[in-house]
Amino acid sequence: MSEKIAVRIDDLTVAYNYKPVLWDIDLAIPEGVLMAIVGPNGAGKSTLIKSILDIIKPIAGSIQIYGKPYKKQRSLVAYVPQKGSVDWDFPTTALDVVMMGTYGSLGWIKRPGQKQKKASLEALEKVGMLAFKNRQISQLSGGQQQRIFLARALVQNASIYFMDEPFQGVDATTEKAIINILKELRKAGKTVIVVHHDLQTVPEYFDWVTFLNVKKIATGPVKDIFNDDNLTKTYGINYKVSVQQ
Amino acid sequence: MDLTEYIELVFTDYTLRTITLGTAVLGAICGMLGSFAVLRKQSLLGDAISHAALPGIAIAFLIIGTKNSSIFLLGALISGLIGTFWIRGITSKTHLKSDTALGLILSLFFGFGMLLLTYIQKKPNANQAGLESYLFGQAATLLESDVWLMIIVTGISLLVLLLFWKELKLLLFDADYTKTLGFNIKFLDILITTFIVIAIVLGLQTVGVVLMSAMLLAPAAAARQWTNNLAVMVILAAIFGAFAGVFGTAISASHNNLSTGPVIVLVAGVFVLFSFIFSPGRGLLFREIRFRKNRNDLQLHKTLSFMYNIASTHEDIGHPHAIKILNNFQGFTRKSLQKLEDKNYVKIEGNMWSMTESGYHTAANLYDLLIKDEDE
């Protein structure tokens, strides 16, 4: 792993109305890690990702993607929102949703063509959803919808991937399929940052972890810092997880 | 007046032709833009905007002192836009939710508009007569110039939709994601909202402040039932809207005293009702039919698999059994047995049934069969 920093966050503070959601976060995410962001509900995990992606305006602090602000580095970043953030009854097909991943590189007004369609079909194949390309999205299961979202991010062909709870409400098969794709991405030198809820699987899935609860509790390699001490600090109760190394 | 007479009149009578064309174009543009309002879950925004336009009309009259539909339109547009941006402001700057903001702006602006209307009515100015027709609309006041304006605006909005189709679709489906890709969602939002406001304002003269939102929502809601494709939905909504306009005008013209706006809205309502019940994919009727068919199929399968269990205990699967034997099992009726015989799964002779080769085979692979059904 190189020592290059993919994402650097300094003194980030975010508040909804008056209540701080993120408080003075400093974070440096090295290039090429597969990182989990863990923390209790309301810890600001999604907010952290949304701030990095410039969806939410922070009160203070700076965020840099490879040394430059996000606005200049959009093409390097892909985003998988929470599945529940959109209306799946929207009148469109699976392939069409994946094609949306190409819109950013197309820019304004220009329509997707054969090249974009081919890339989208490839992404669908990668997530094992090619057979469902013409399926209306409301007729997909939760796991299939999650795969579609993943394919949409894959088609962006980015260097850094942000994913908001990609394992939420998916079955074991889909979870395995998704984690395999994430590991492949890491192998290809990409940086993957995942909001994650299942603490049991952190050591198996990820090599880097950030503990978050409004403040940053700890960040680093899973094998060094994924321990009861940090878990207790983050979740506030005495936490015991058997961490297999 | 009967139908042939009416159709003749549409082509010969200037006023009727103008009104018919006007309501058709209005229905089309409202259906088109209404699809976006419905999919953005901003159905009630249309209601708030149309009510918010009323004070604009009244103030425009107070300033110029005569009736001039173009100036009224401008007044309505300005006050409709102010209302819209105040709703935005309230939801983004306070804790209030959008339904509260909509309700507030709707009633405040409408109340203010009514106040101005009564004030105008008290003034000794003969020109004010008919101003209140903006409440429920009066299609008869449509002039050819009004219709031309509608056609031009429809053309422009069609152009804008085609130009920004990709971006607008993305915004409708996933606004946050649209932002991360670098599209200016504020611009897109203002663009589509402005055109929705324009469409509403155009319809005030014909359909009126109170009923205008139905013009926006009904064709879109009906169209959504028939398709799973956004482009088709927008086109269908435009067609439904146009037909509602034409039929509504026809009905009101052939029944002398019916006011056009409400009739158009009711016709659009009939389209919605019809679509909710009869559309093949999402309609209630077909859903019920599918549900019953599935239940019957399942019952048939249950009976068949019960028979299979009995038949498989014998060496000869065709060994006859008494129908009575099925009695302790609730899933069969004479009709379902008949159906099984029709499919050549069993043979029935008097009070005995026996399984056929094909029935035995089907029963053995029932689960595989069900899975295959689902894939198709």
mmCIF file of C-alpha atoms in Angstrom, chain B residues 72-358:
data_model
loop_
_atom_site.group_PDB
_atom_site.id
_atom_site.type_symbol
_atom_site.label_atom_id
_atom_site.label_comp_id
_atom_site.label_asym_id
_atom_site.label_seq_id
_atom_site.Cartn_x
_atom_site.Cartn_y
_atom_site.Cartn_z
ATOM 1 C CA PHE B 72 -53.174 39.348 -15.655
ATOM 2 C CA LEU B 73 -51.049 36.428 -16.715
ATOM 3 C CA LEU B 74 -47.920 38.363 -15.870
ATOM 4 C CA GLY B 75 -49.315 39.322 -12.483
ATOM 5 C CA ALA B 76 -50.319 35.746 -11.785
ATOM 6 C CA LEU B 77 -46.893 34.507 -12.855
ATOM 7 C CA ILE B 78 -45.062 36.892 -10.553
ATOM 8 C CA SER B 79 -47.230 36.175 -7.549
ATOM 9 C CA GLY B 80 -47.173 32.419 -8.279
ATOM 10 C CA LEU B 81 -43.384 32.452 -8.407
ATOM 11 C CA ILE B 82 -43.158 34.491 -5.192
ATOM 12 C CA GLY B 83 -45.422 31.946 -3.502
ATOM 13 C CA THR B 84 -43.288 29.071 -4.768
ATOM 14 C CA PHE B 85 -40.033 30.542 -3.550
ATOM 15 C CA TRP B 86 -41.535 31.405 -0.199
ATOM 16 C CA ILE B 87 -42.569 27.764 0.167
ATOM 17 C CA ARG B 88 -38.993 26.786 -0.640
ATOM 18 C CA GLY B 89 -37.704 29.354 1.824
ATOM 19 C CA ILE B 90 -39.953 28.192 4.628
ATOM 20 C CA THR B 91 -38.985 24.525 4.220
ATOM 21 C CA SER B 92 -35.261 25.173 3.951
ATOM 22 C CA LYS B 93 -34.952 27.854 6.629
ATOM 23 C CA THR B 94 -37.306 26.600 9.319
ATOM 24 C CA HIS B 95 -38.245 23.318 10.953
ATOM 25 C CA LEU B 96 -41.607 23.322 9.163
ATOM 26 C CA LYS B 97 -42.320 20.521 6.747
ATOM 27 C CA SER B 98 -43.336 21.157 3.163
ATOM 28 C CA ASP B 99 -47.025 20.302 3.662
ATOM 29 C CA THR B 100 -47.245 22.985 6.347
ATOM 30 C CA ALA B 101 -45.451 25.491 4.138
ATOM 31 C CA LEU B 102 -47.741 24.677 1.210
ATOM 32 C CA GLY B 103 -50.854 25.041 3.328
ATOM 33 C CA LEU B 104 -49.656 28.323 4.795
ATOM 34 C CA ILE B 105 -48.768 29.948 1.481
ATOM 35 C CA LEU B 106 -51.872 28.608 -0.243
ATOM 36 C CA SER B 107 -54.311 30.030 2.287
ATOM 37 C CA LEU B 108 -52.422 33.267 2.928
ATOM 38 C CA PHE B 109 -52.131 34.162 -0.754
ATOM 39 C CA PHE B 110 -55.644 33.016 -1.571
ATOM 40 C CA GLY B 111 -57.040 34.949 1.357
ATOM 41 C CA PHE B 112 -55.180 38.054 0.278
ATOM 42 C CA GLY B 113 -56.410 37.552 -3.298
ATOM 43 C CA MET B 114 -60.041 37.233 -2.141
ATOM 44 C CA LEU B 115 -59.630 40.354 -0.034
ATOM 45 C CA LEU B 116 -58.397 42.288 -3.068
ATOM 46 C CA LEU B 117 -61.234 40.901 -5.203
ATOM 47 C CA THR B 118 -63.920 42.098 -2.777
ATOM 48 C CA TYR B 119 -62.150 45.443 -2.510
ATOM 49 C CA ILE B 120 -62.178 45.752 -6.317
ATOM 50 C CA GLN B 121 -65.870 44.810 -6.460
ATOM 51 C CA LYS B 122 -66.728 47.651 -4.081
ATOM 52 C CA LYS B 123 -65.010 50.179 -6.348
ATOM 53 C CA PRO B 124 -67.142 52.069 -8.861
ATOM 54 C CA ASN B 125 -65.417 50.642 -11.900
ATOM 55 C CA ALA B 126 -67.572 48.809 -14.410
ATOM 56 C CA ASN B 127 -64.533 47.012 -15.801
ATOM 57 C CA GLN B 128 -64.205 44.775 -12.793
ATOM 58 C CA ALA B 129 -67.139 42.608 -13.829
ATOM 59 C CA GLY B 130 -66.033 39.054 -14.490
ATOM 60 C CA LEU B 131 -62.790 39.213 -12.589
ATOM 61 C CA GLU B 132 -64.063 36.553 -10.214
ATOM 62 C CA SER B 133 -64.315 34.159 -13.162
ATOM 63 C CA TYR B 134 -60.645 33.441 -12.447
ATOM 64 C CA LEU B 135 -61.806 31.496 -9.405
ATOM 65 C CA PHE B 136 -63.458 28.734 -11.424
ATOM 66 C CA GLY B 137 -62.328 29.701 -14.894
ATOM 67 C CA GLN B 138 -64.309 30.636 -17.959
ATOM 68 C CA ALA B 139 -63.150 29.002 -21.150
ATOM 69 C CA ALA B 140 -65.504 31.157 -23.197
ATOM 70 C CA THR B 141 -63.236 34.158 -22.609
ATOM 71 C CA LEU B 142 -60.343 32.505 -24.453
ATOM 72 C CA LEU B 143 -59.132 34.512 -27.456
ATOM 73 C CA GLU B 144 -57.108 33.309 -30.380
ATOM 74 C CA SER B 145 -54.121 35.234 -29.035
ATOM 75 C CA ASP B 146 -54.404 33.339 -25.727
ATOM 76 C CA VAL B 147 -54.323 30.054 -27.595
ATOM 77 C CA TRP B 148 -51.292 31.131 -29.574
ATOM 78 C CA LEU B 149 -49.511 32.007 -26.370
ATOM 79 C CA MET B 150 -50.333 28.552 -24.979
ATOM 80 C CA ILE B 151 -49.006 26.890 -28.125
ATOM 81 C CA ILE B 152 -45.760 28.870 -28.001
ATOM 82 C CA VAL B 153 -45.212 28.136 -24.309
ATOM 83 C CA THR B 154 -45.974 24.445 -24.880
ATOM 84 C CA GLY B 155 -43.418 24.406 -27.687
ATOM 85 C CA ILE B 156 -40.771 26.045 -25.507
ATOM 86 C CA SER B 157 -41.365 23.715 -22.585
ATOM 87 C CA LEU B 158 -41.247 20.711 -24.900
ATOM 88 C CA LEU B 159 -37.899 21.951 -26.182
ATOM 89 C CA VAL B 160 -36.565 22.435 -22.655
ATOM 90 C CA LEU B 161 -37.741 18.956 -21.627
ATOM 91 C CA LEU B 162 -36.026 17.398 -24.642
ATOM 92 C CA LEU B 163 -32.830 19.370 -24.069
ATOM 93 C CA PHE B 164 -32.516 18.589 -20.348
ATOM 94 C CA TRP B 165 -34.282 15.214 -20.440
ATOM 95 C CA LYS B 166 -31.332 13.278 -19.054
ATOM 96 C CA GLU B 167 -30.675 15.752 -16.265
ATOM 97 C CA LEU B 168 -34.320 16.095 -15.279
ATOM 98 C CA LYS B 169 -34.826 12.343 -15.166
ATOM 99 C CA LEU B 170 -31.786 12.008 -12.936
ATOM 100 C CA LEU B 171 -33.060 14.777 -10.667
ATOM 101 C CA LEU B 172 -36.462 13.130 -10.372
ATOM 102 C CA PHE B 173 -34.991 9.772 -9.444
ATOM 103 C CA ASP B 174 -32.053 10.685 -7.231
ATOM 104 C CA ALA B 175 -31.361 14.348 -6.463
ATOM 105 C CA ASP B 176 -28.337 13.803 -4.200
ATOM 106 C CA TYR B 177 -26.640 11.614 -6.761
ATOM 107 C CA THR B 178 -27.348 14.220 -9.445
ATOM 108 C CA LYS B 179 -25.474 16.713 -7.315
ATOM 109 C CA THR B 180 -22.461 14.460 -6.814
ATOM 110 C CA LEU B 181 -22.143 14.078 -10.591
ATOM 111 C CA GLY B 182 -21.681 17.831 -10.860
ATOM 112 C CA PHE B 183 -25.059 18.923 -12.180
ATOM 113 C CA ASN B 184 -26.452 22.127 -10.754
ATOM 114 C CA ILE B 185 -29.631 20.800 -9.154
ATOM 115 C CA LYS B 186 -30.741 24.262 -8.084
ATOM 116 C CA PHE B 187 -30.812 25.332 -11.710
ATOM 117 C CA LEU B 188 -32.707 22.205 -12.761
ATOM 118 C CA ASP B 189 -35.119 22.613 -9.888
ATOM 119 C CA ILE B 190 -35.838 26.252 -10.739
ATOM 120 C CA LEU B 191 -36.154 25.370 -14.418
ATOM 121 C CA ILE B 192 -38.794 22.678 -13.968
ATOM 122 C CA THR B 193 -40.632 24.554 -11.223
ATOM 123 C CA THR B 194 -40.785 27.719 -13.322
ATOM 124 C CA PHE B 195 -42.345 25.833 -16.204
ATOM 125 C CA ILE B 196 -44.857 24.214 -13.872
ATOM 126 C CA VAL B 197 -45.776 27.669 -12.579
ATOM 127 C CA ILE B 198 -46.146 28.958 -16.160
ATOM 128 C CA ALA B 199 -48.409 26.037 -17.099
ATOM 129 C CA ILE B 200 -50.595 26.651 -14.064
ATOM 130 C CA VAL B 201 -50.846 30.373 -14.741
ATOM 131 C CA LEU B 202 -51.808 29.682 -18.368
ATOM 132 C CA GLY B 203 -54.699 27.552 -17.192
ATOM 133 C CA LEU B 204 -56.174 29.957 -14.658
ATOM 134 C CA GLN B 205 -58.358 31.748 -17.196
ATOM 135 C CA THR B 206 -59.819 28.467 -18.441
ATOM 136 C CA VAL B 207 -59.982 26.182 -15.424
ATOM 137 C CA GLY B 208 -59.626 28.634 -12.547
ATOM 138 C CA VAL B 209 -57.568 28.970 -9.383
ATOM 139 C CA VAL B 210 -59.454 26.413 -7.363
ATOM 140 C CA LEU B 211 -59.419 23.471 -9.777
ATOM 141 C CA MET B 212 -56.172 24.087 -11.607
ATOM 142 C CA SER B 213 -54.082 21.558 -9.689
ATOM 143 C CA ALA B 214 -56.328 18.742 -10.914
ATOM 144 C CA MET B 215 -55.353 19.577 -14.490
ATOM 145 C CA LEU B 216 -51.746 19.111 -13.498
ATOM 146 C CA LEU B 217 -52.129 15.906 -11.504
ATOM 147 C CA ALA B 218 -54.983 13.918 -13.011
ATOM 148 C CA PRO B 219 -53.509 13.222 -16.474
ATOM 149 C CA ALA B 220 -50.133 12.335 -14.926
ATOM 150 C CA ALA B 221 -51.656 10.056 -12.311
ATOM 151 C CA ALA B 222 -53.684 8.307 -15.013
ATOM 152 C CA ALA B 223 -50.666 7.968 -17.323
ATOM 153 C CA ARG B 224 -48.494 6.434 -14.587
ATOM 154 C CA GLN B 225 -50.881 3.475 -14.437
ATOM 155 C CA TRP B 226 -50.262 2.444 -18.019
ATOM 156 C CA THR B 227 -46.485 2.514 -18.360
ATOM 157 C CA ASN B 228 -43.158 1.965 -16.643
ATOM 158 C CA ASN B 229 -41.274 4.290 -18.940
ATOM 159 C CA LEU B 230 -40.848 7.953 -18.098
ATOM 160 C CA ALA B 231 -40.952 9.196 -21.707
ATOM 161 C CA VAL B 232 -44.099 7.215 -22.444
ATOM 162 C CA MET B 233 -45.650 8.485 -19.240
ATOM 163 C CA VAL B 234 -45.025 12.135 -20.165
ATOM 164 C CA ILE B 235 -46.420 11.629 -23.671
ATOM 165 C CA LEU B 236 -49.454 9.713 -22.389
ATOM 166 C CA ALA B 237 -50.136 12.379 -19.778
ATOM 167 C CA ALA B 238 -50.059 15.033 -22.506
ATOM 168 C CA ILE B 239 -52.507 13.005 -24.602
ATOM 169 C CA PHE B 240 -54.839 12.374 -21.643
ATOM 170 C CA GLY B 241 -54.711 16.062 -20.778
ATOM 171 C CA ALA B 242 -55.519 17.100 -24.340
ATOM 172 C CA PHE B 243 -58.432 14.656 -24.552
ATOM 173 C CA ALA B 244 -59.778 15.813 -21.207
ATOM 174 C CA GLY B 245 -59.727 19.341 -22.627
ATOM 175 C CA VAL B 246 -61.481 18.375 -25.855
ATOM 176 C CA PHE B 247 -64.098 16.093 -24.264
ATOM 177 C CA GLY B 248 -64.702 18.526 -21.442
ATOM 178 C CA THR B 249 -65.298 21.376 -23.873
ATOM 179 C CA ALA B 250 -67.552 19.183 -25.988
ATOM 180 C CA ILE B 251 -69.687 18.150 -23.020
ATOM 181 C CA SER B 252 -69.992 21.661 -21.672
ATOM 182 C CA ALA B 253 -70.755 23.109 -25.122
ATOM 183 C CA SER B 254 -73.497 20.573 -25.762
ATOM 184 C CA HIS B 255 -75.062 21.173 -22.342
ATOM 185 C CA ASN B 256 -75.469 24.875 -22.428
ATOM 186 C CA ASN B 257 -75.124 25.831 -18.819
ATOM 187 C CA LEU B 258 -72.230 23.647 -17.694
ATOM 188 C CA SER B 259 -69.089 25.583 -16.904
ATOM 189 C CA THR B 260 -66.118 24.276 -18.873
ATOM 190 C CA GLY B 261 -63.383 24.151 -16.214
ATOM 191 C CA PRO B 262 -65.122 21.801 -13.797
ATOM 192 C CA VAL B 263 -66.272 19.555 -16.654
ATOM 193 C CA ILE B 264 -62.712 19.237 -17.967
ATOM 194 C CA VAL B 265 -61.504 18.387 -14.484
ATOM 195 C CA LEU B 266 -64.242 15.794 -14.068
ATOM 196 C CA VAL B 267 -63.393 14.206 -17.419
ATOM 197 C CA ALA B 268 -59.756 14.017 -16.315
ATOM 198 C CA GLY B 269 -61.014 12.475 -13.087
ATOM 199 C CA VAL B 270 -62.860 9.809 -15.060
ATOM 200 C CA PHE B 271 -59.598 9.021 -16.878
ATOM 201 C CA VAL B 272 -57.901 8.552 -13.516
ATOM 202 C CA LEU B 273 -60.646 6.308 -12.203
ATOM 203 C CA PHE B 274 -60.664 4.239 -15.373
ATOM 204 C CA SER B 275 -56.864 3.881 -15.273
ATOM 205 C CA PHE B 276 -56.813 2.910 -11.611
ATOM 206 C CA ILE B 277 -59.264 0.106 -12.274
ATOM 207 C CA PHE B 278 -58.501 -1.124 -15.788
ATOM 208 C CA SER B 279 -54.776 -0.611 -16.461
ATOM 209 C CA PRO B 280 -53.185 -4.023 -17.025
ATOM 210 C CA GLY B 281 -50.039 -3.725 -14.904
ATOM 211 C CA ARG B 282 -51.112 -1.670 -11.904
ATOM 212 C CA GLY B 283 -54.896 -1.562 -12.139
ATOM 213 C CA LEU B 284 -57.069 -2.920 -9.357
ATOM 214 C CA LEU B 285 -59.115 -5.181 -11.619
ATOM 215 C CA PHE B 286 -56.199 -7.075 -13.153
ATOM 216 C CA ARG B 287 -54.485 -7.259 -9.812
ATOM 217 C CA GLU B 288 -57.542 -8.927 -8.359
ATOM 218 C CA ILE B 289 -57.778 -11.278 -11.346
ATOM 219 C CA ARG B 290 -54.095 -12.191 -11.040
ATOM 220 C CA PHE B 291 -54.519 -12.698 -7.322
ATOM 221 C CA ARG B 292 -57.465 -15.063 -7.797
ATOM 222 C CA LYS B 293 -55.768 -16.944 -10.586
ATOM 223 C CA ASN B 294 -52.679 -17.447 -8.449
ATOM 224 C CA ARG B 295 -54.793 -18.645 -5.564
ATOM 225 C CA ASN B 296 -56.686 -21.091 -7.771
ATOM 226 C CA ASP B 297 -53.470 -22.360 -9.321
ATOM 227 C CA LEU B 298 -51.982 -22.871 -5.910
ATOM 228 C CA GLN B 299 -55.037 -24.783 -4.731
ATOM 229 C CA LEU B 300 -54.875 -26.958 -7.818
ATOM 230 C CA HIS B 301 -51.231 -27.653 -7.156
ATOM 231 C CA LYS B 302 -51.975 -28.513 -3.558
ATOM 232 C CA THR B 303 -54.605 -31.024 -4.599
ATOM 233 C CA LEU B 304 -52.302 -32.485 -7.214
ATOM 234 C CA SER B 305 -49.440 -32.909 -4.785
ATOM 235 C CA PHE B 306 -51.789 -34.555 -2.280
ATOM 236 C CA MET B 307 -52.844 -37.006 -4.972
ATOM 237 C CA TYR B 308 -49.208 -37.551 -5.829
ATOM 238 C CA ASN B 309 -48.463 -38.567 -2.261
ATOM 239 C CA ILE B 310 -51.271 -41.121 -2.376
ATOM 240 C CA ALA B 311 -50.434 -42.406 -5.837
ATOM 241 C CA SER B 312 -46.737 -42.790 -5.108
ATOM 242 C CA THR B 313 -47.464 -45.378 -2.405
ATOM 243 C CA HIS B 314 -48.696 -47.742 -5.102
ATOM 244 C CA GLU B 315 -46.616 -49.514 -7.613
ATOM 245 C CA ASP B 316 -49.044 -48.665 -10.372
ATOM 246 C CA ILE B 317 -49.466 -44.891 -10.287
ATOM 247 C CA GLY B 318 -52.649 -45.226 -12.318
ATOM 248 C CA HIS B 319 -54.277 -47.236 -9.528
ATOM 249 C CA PRO B 320 -57.784 -45.791 -8.992
ATOM 250 C CA HIS B 321 -58.745 -44.249 -5.629
ATOM 251 C CA ALA B 322 -62.013 -43.055 -4.215
ATOM 252 C CA ILE B 323 -62.640 -39.333 -4.425
ATOM 253 C CA LYS B 324 -63.794 -39.640 -0.816
ATOM 254 C CA ILE B 325 -60.207 -40.184 0.150
ATOM 255 C CA LEU B 326 -59.555 -36.537 -0.641
ATOM 256 C CA ASN B 327 -62.213 -35.479 1.848
ATOM 257 C CA ASN B 328 -59.910 -34.879 4.740
ATOM 258 C CA PHE B 329 -58.124 -32.402 2.535
ATOM 259 C CA GLN B 330 -59.763 -29.003 2.082
ATOM 260 C CA GLY B 331 -58.107 -27.869 -1.154
ATOM 261 C CA PHE B 332 -60.355 -29.514 -3.756
ATOM 262 C CA THR B 333 -63.728 -28.910 -5.323
ATOM 263 C CA ARG B 334 -65.586 -30.623 -8.140
ATOM 264 C CA LYS B 335 -64.488 -27.747 -10.328
ATOM 265 C CA SER B 336 -60.824 -28.096 -9.517
ATOM 266 C CA LEU B 337 -60.969 -31.855 -10.089
ATOM 267 C CA GLN B 338 -62.557 -31.139 -13.446
ATOM 268 C CA LYS B 339 -59.726 -28.743 -14.207
ATOM 269 C CA LEU B 340 -57.140 -31.365 -13.313
ATOM 270 C CA GLU B 341 -58.881 -33.768 -15.650
ATOM 271 C CA ASP B 342 -58.944 -31.146 -18.408
ATOM 272 C CA LYS B 343 -55.208 -30.810 -18.080
ATOM 273 C CA ASN B 344 -54.959 -34.575 -18.375
ATOM 274 C CA TYR B 345 -53.332 -34.903 -14.946
ATOM 275 C CA VAL B 346 -55.996 -37.283 -13.584
ATOM 276 C CA LYS B 347 -58.741 -39.498 -14.877
ATOM 277 C CA ILE B 348 -62.114 -39.492 -13.181
ATOM 278 C CA GLU B 349 -64.488 -42.376 -13.445
ATOM 279 C CA GLY B 350 -67.590 -42.204 -11.303
ATOM 280 C CA ASN B 351 -66.429 -41.845 -7.721
ATOM 281 C CA MET B 352 -62.857 -42.865 -8.452
ATOM 282 C CA TRP B 353 -59.865 -40.925 -9.575
ATOM 283 C CA SER B 354 -56.536 -42.144 -10.892
ATOM 284 C CA MET B 355 -53.386 -40.310 -11.756
ATOM 285 C CA THR B 356 -52.006 -40.169 -15.282
ATOM 286 C CA GLU B 357 -48.370 -40.395 -16.276
ATOM 287 C CA SER B 358 -48.230 -36.696 -17.101
#
